Short mmCIF file of C-alpha atoms in Angstrom, two decimals:
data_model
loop_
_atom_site.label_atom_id
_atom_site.label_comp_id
_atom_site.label_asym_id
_atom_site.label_seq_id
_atom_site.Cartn_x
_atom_site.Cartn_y
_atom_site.Cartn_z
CA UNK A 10 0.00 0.00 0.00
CA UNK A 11 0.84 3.35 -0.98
CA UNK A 12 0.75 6.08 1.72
CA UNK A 13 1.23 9.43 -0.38
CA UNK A 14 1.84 12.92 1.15
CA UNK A 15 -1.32 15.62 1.44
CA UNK A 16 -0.35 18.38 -0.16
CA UNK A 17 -0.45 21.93 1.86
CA UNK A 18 -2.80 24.21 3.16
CA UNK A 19 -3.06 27.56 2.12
CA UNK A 20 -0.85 30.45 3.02
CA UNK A 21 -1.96 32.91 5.65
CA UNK A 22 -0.58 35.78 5.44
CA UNK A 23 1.46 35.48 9.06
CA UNK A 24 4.59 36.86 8.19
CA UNK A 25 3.96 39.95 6.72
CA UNK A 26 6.69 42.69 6.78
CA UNK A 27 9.05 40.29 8.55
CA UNK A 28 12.55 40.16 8.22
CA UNK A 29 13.73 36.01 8.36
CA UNK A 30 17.50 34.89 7.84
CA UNK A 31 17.37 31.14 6.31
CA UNK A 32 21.17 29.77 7.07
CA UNK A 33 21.29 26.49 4.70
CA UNK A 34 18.20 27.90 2.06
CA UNK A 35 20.56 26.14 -1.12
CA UNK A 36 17.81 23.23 -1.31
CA UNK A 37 15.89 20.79 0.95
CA UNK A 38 14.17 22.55 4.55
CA UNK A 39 16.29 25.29 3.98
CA UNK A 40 14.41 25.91 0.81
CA UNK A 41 11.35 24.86 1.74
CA UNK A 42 11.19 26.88 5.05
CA UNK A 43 12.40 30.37 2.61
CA UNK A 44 9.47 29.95 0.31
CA UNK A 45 6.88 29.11 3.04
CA UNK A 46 8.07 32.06 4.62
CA UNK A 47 7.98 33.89 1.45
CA UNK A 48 4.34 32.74 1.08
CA UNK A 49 3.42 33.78 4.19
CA UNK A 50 4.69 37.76 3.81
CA UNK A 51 8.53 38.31 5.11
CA UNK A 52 11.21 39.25 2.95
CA UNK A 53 14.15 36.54 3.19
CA UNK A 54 17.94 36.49 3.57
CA UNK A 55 19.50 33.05 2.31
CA UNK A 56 22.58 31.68 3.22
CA UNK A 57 25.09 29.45 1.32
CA UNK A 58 28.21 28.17 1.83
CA UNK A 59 28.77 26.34 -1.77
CA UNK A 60 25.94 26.22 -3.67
CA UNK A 61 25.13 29.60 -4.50
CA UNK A 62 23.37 28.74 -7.89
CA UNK A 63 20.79 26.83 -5.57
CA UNK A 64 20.32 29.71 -3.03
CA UNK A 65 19.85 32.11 -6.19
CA UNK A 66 16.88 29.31 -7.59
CA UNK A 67 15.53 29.35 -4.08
CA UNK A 68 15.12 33.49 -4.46
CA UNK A 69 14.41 33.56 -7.79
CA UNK A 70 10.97 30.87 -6.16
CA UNK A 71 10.79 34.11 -3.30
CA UNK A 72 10.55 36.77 -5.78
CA UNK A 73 7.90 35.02 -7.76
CA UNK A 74 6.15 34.87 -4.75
CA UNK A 75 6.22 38.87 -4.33
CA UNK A 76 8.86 38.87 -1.59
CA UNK A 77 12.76 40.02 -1.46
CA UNK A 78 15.54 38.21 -1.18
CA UNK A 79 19.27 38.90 -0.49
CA UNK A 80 21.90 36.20 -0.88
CA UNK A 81 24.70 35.91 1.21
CA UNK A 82 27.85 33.62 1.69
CA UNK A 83 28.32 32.27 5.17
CA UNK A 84 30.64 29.30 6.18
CA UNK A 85 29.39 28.57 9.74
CA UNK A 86 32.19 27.55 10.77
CA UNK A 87 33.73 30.46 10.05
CA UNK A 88 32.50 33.34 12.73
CA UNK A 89 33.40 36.44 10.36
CA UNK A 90 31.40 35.42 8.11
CA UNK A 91 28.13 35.16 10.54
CA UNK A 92 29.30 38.84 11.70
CA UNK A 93 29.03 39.85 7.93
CA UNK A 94 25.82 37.39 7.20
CA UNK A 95 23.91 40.22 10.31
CA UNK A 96 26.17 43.26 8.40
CA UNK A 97 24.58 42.37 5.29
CA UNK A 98 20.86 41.63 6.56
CA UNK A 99 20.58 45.45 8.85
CA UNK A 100 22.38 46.81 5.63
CA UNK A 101 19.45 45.65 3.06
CA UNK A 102 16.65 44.99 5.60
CA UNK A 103 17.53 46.43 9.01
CA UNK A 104 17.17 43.96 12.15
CA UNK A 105 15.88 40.87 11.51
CA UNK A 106 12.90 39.38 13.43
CA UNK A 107 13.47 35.79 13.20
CA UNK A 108 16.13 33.61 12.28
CA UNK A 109 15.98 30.30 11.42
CA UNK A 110 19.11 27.82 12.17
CA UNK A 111 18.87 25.51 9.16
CA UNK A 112 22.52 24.99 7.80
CA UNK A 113 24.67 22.53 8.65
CA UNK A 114 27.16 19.36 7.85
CA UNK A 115 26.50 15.45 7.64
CA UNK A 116 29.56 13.91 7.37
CA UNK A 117 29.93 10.15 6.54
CA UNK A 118 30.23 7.80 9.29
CA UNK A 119 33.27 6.70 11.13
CA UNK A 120 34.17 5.10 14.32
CA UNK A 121 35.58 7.66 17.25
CA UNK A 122 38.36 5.61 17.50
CA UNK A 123 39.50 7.01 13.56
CA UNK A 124 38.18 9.79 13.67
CA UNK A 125 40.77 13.02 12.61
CA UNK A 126 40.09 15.65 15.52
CA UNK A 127 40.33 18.49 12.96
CA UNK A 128 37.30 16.54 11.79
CA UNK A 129 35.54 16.57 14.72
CA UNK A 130 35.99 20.24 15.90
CA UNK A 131 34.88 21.13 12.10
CA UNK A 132 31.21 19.56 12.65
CA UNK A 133 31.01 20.83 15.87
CA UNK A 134 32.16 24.13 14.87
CA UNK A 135 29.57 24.04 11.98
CA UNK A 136 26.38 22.39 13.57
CA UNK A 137 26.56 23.45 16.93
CA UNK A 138 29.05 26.66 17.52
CA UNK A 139 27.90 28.63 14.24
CA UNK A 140 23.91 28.19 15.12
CA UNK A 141 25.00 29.11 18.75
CA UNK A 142 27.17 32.53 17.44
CA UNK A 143 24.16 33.45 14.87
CA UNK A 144 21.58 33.41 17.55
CA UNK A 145 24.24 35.62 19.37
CA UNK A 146 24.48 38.02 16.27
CA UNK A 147 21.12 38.16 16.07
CA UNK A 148 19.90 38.68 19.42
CA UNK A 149 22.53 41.69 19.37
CA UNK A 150 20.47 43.06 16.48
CA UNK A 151 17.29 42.36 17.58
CA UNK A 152 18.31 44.34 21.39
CA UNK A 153 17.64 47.99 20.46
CA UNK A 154 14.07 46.89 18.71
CA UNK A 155 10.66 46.15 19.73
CA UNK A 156 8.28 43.28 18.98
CA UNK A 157 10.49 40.36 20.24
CA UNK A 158 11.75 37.37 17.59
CA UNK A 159 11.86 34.14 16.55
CA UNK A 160 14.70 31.61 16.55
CA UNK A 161 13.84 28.37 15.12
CA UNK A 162 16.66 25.89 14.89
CA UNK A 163 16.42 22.55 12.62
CA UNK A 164 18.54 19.84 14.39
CA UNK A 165 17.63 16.13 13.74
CA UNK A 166 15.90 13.09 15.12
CA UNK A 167 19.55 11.80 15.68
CA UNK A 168 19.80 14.55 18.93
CA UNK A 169 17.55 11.36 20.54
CA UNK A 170 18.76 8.33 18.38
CA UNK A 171 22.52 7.93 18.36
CA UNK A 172 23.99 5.41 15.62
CA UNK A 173 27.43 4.21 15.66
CA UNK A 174 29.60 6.34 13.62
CA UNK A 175 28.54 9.33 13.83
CA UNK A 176 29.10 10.36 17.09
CA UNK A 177 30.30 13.94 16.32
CA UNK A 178 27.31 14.72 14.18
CA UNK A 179 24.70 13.21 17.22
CA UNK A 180 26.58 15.28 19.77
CA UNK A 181 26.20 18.30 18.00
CA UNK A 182 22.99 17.96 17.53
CA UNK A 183 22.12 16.69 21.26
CA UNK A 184 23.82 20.26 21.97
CA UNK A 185 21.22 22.26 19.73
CA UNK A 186 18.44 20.73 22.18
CA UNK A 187 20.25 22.22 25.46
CA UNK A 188 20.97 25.37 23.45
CA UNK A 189 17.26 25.75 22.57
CA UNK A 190 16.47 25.71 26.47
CA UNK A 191 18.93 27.87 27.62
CA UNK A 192 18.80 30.49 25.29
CA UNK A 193 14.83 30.48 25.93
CA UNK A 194 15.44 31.18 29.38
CA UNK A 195 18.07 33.94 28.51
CA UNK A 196 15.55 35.36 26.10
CA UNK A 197 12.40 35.55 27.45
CA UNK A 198 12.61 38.93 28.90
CA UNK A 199 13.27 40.57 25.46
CA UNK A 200 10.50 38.13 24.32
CA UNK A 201 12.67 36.11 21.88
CA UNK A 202 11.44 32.64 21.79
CA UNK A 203 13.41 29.97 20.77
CA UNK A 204 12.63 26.63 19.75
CA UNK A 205 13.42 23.59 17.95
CA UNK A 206 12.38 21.21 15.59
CA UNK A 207 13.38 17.22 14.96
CA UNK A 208 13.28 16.04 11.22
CA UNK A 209 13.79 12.60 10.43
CA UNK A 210 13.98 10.78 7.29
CA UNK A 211 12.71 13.92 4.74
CA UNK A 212 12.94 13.51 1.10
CA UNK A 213 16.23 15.77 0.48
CA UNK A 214 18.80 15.61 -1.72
CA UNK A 215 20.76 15.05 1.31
CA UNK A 216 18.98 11.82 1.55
CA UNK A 217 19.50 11.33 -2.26
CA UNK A 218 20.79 7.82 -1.90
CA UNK A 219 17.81 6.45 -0.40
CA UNK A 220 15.62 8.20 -2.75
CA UNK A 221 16.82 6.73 -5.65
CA UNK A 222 17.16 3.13 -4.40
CA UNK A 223 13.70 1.79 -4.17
CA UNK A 224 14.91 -0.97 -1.66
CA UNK A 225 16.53 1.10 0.49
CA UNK A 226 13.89 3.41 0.72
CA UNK A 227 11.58 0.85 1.27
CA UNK A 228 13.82 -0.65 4.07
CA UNK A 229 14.14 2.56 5.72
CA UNK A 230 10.37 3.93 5.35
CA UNK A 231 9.42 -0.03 6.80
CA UNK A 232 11.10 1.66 9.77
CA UNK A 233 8.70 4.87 10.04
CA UNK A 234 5.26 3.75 11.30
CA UNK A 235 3.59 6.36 9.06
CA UNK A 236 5.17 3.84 6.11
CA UNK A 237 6.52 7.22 4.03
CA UNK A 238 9.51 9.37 4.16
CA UNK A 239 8.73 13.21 4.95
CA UNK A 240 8.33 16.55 2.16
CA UNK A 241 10.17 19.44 3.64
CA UNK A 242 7.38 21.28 3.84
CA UNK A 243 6.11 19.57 6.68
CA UNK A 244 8.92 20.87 8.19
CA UNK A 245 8.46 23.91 6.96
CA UNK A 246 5.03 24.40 7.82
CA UNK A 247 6.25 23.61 11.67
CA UNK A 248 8.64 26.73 11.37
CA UNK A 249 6.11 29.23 10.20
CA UNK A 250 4.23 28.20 13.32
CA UNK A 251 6.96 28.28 15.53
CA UNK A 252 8.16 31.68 13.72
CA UNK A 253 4.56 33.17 14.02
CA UNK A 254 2.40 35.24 16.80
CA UNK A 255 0.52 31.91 17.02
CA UNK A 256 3.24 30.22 18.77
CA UNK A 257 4.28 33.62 21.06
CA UNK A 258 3.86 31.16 24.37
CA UNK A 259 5.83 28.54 22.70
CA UNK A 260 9.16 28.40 23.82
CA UNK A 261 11.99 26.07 25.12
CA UNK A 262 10.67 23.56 23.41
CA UNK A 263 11.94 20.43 20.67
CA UNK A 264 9.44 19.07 17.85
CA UNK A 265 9.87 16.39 16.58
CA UNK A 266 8.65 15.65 12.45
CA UNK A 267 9.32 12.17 11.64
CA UNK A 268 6.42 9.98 11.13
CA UNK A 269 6.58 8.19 14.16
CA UNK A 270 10.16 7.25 13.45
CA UNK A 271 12.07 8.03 16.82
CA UNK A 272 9.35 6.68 18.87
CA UNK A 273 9.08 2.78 16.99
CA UNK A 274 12.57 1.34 17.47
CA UNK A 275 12.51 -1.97 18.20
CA UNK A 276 8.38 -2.04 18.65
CA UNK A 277 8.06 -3.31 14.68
CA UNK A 278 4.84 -0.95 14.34
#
């Protein structure tokens, strides 16, 4: 049996004359969170580190959609260049109001044991240091305005489920989840929320591989009691919530968008 995807609702209108910074917007959530949020009103600043020709498609999608859109290198690994990413947004935008903590690195697996350690302080660096110093960057630019803001960050299922090998990526993301909390505490005076969201298998092309092997698709979807991988925009539908006046007592929190995935190992459902 087939279990296909709905497609999704209408747009609402929630985010108009908002100001969001995508990190990651080259393809996949990234993407997908940029036009929903393009859909919904705000103006968009996309991030890239390598792909620029698919952060230019993904604005090219926001402009059709009668929204702006500024491009902007930023290795987040690299903390001059999230300094510059907030430069560039106040210099075509002003402050943003909500940022959204989408980029990041999955490396392929490999034991601890032979693991390089310049290796390991690179994914670190990039997943959990770089979504820590642009929440910094932005709070900074968000402290002389009213209205509050959003930070949304999109970590993974794996901050719950650990597999072998990948023990640098699964820390980092584990870190996102205490990050969301404590910066929700720190915030909630300036009326900042922060929050975070779980994917787990979405169709991506990070998950290309599976996609275009139909029996290793089928042996991981087996896995997902819902029986189908996730689109990104059910992640991205999540974030416009989260990044909306809907979800202004929502805070501290982790949600998780995965079918049913982290909650069925070893129960067979």
């Amino acid at each position: 049996m087939k279990y296909p995807a709905p497609s999704p609702s209408p747009a609402a209108n929630r985010l108009a004359g908002k100001i969001a910074v995508v990190t990651g917007a080259s393809s996949g959530i990234g993407a997908a969170i940029a036009e929903a949020f393009a859909a919904e009103g705000a103006d968009l600043v996309l991030t890239y580190n390598s792909d620029e020709a698919g952060a230019r498609k993904t604005a090219e999608r926001i402009t059709a959609l009668g929204s702006l859109a500024e491009v902007v290198q930023c290795d987040l690994g690299d903390l001059d260049d999230i300094e510059a990413l907030f430069a560039a947004t106040a210099k075509r935008f002003g402050a943003a109001d909500i940022l959204i903590n989408n980029g990041g690195m999955d490396p392929e697996p490999v034991a601890l044991k032979d693991m390089d350690p310049k290796d390991w302080a690179r994914i670190l660096a990039v997943n959990l240091t770089g979504p820590a110093m642009a929440a910094a960057a932005f709070v900074r630019q968000r402290q002389d305005q009213t209205g509050g803001g959003r930070i949304v960050t999109i970590s993974s299922v794996h901050e719950d489920v650990p597999r072998a090998g990948t023990s640098a990526y699964d820390t980092s993301k584990g870190g996102l989840r205490m990050l969301t909390r404590t910066l929700a505490l720190e915030l909630a005076l300036d009326r900042i929320t922060v929050n975070n969201i779980l994917p787990g298998m979405i169709l991506t092309p990070i998950n290309q591989e599976a996609i275009d092997d139909p029996v290793v698709r089928r042996e991981m979807e087996d896995n997902i009691p819902w029986k189908r991988a996730g689109q990104p925009w059910e992640v991205a539908r999540m974030a416009v919530y989260l990044a909306s006046d809907d979800a202004d007592y929502v805070t501290g929190q982790s949600f998780t968008i995965d079918g049913g995935l982290s909650i069925n190992l070893g129960q067979g459902a």
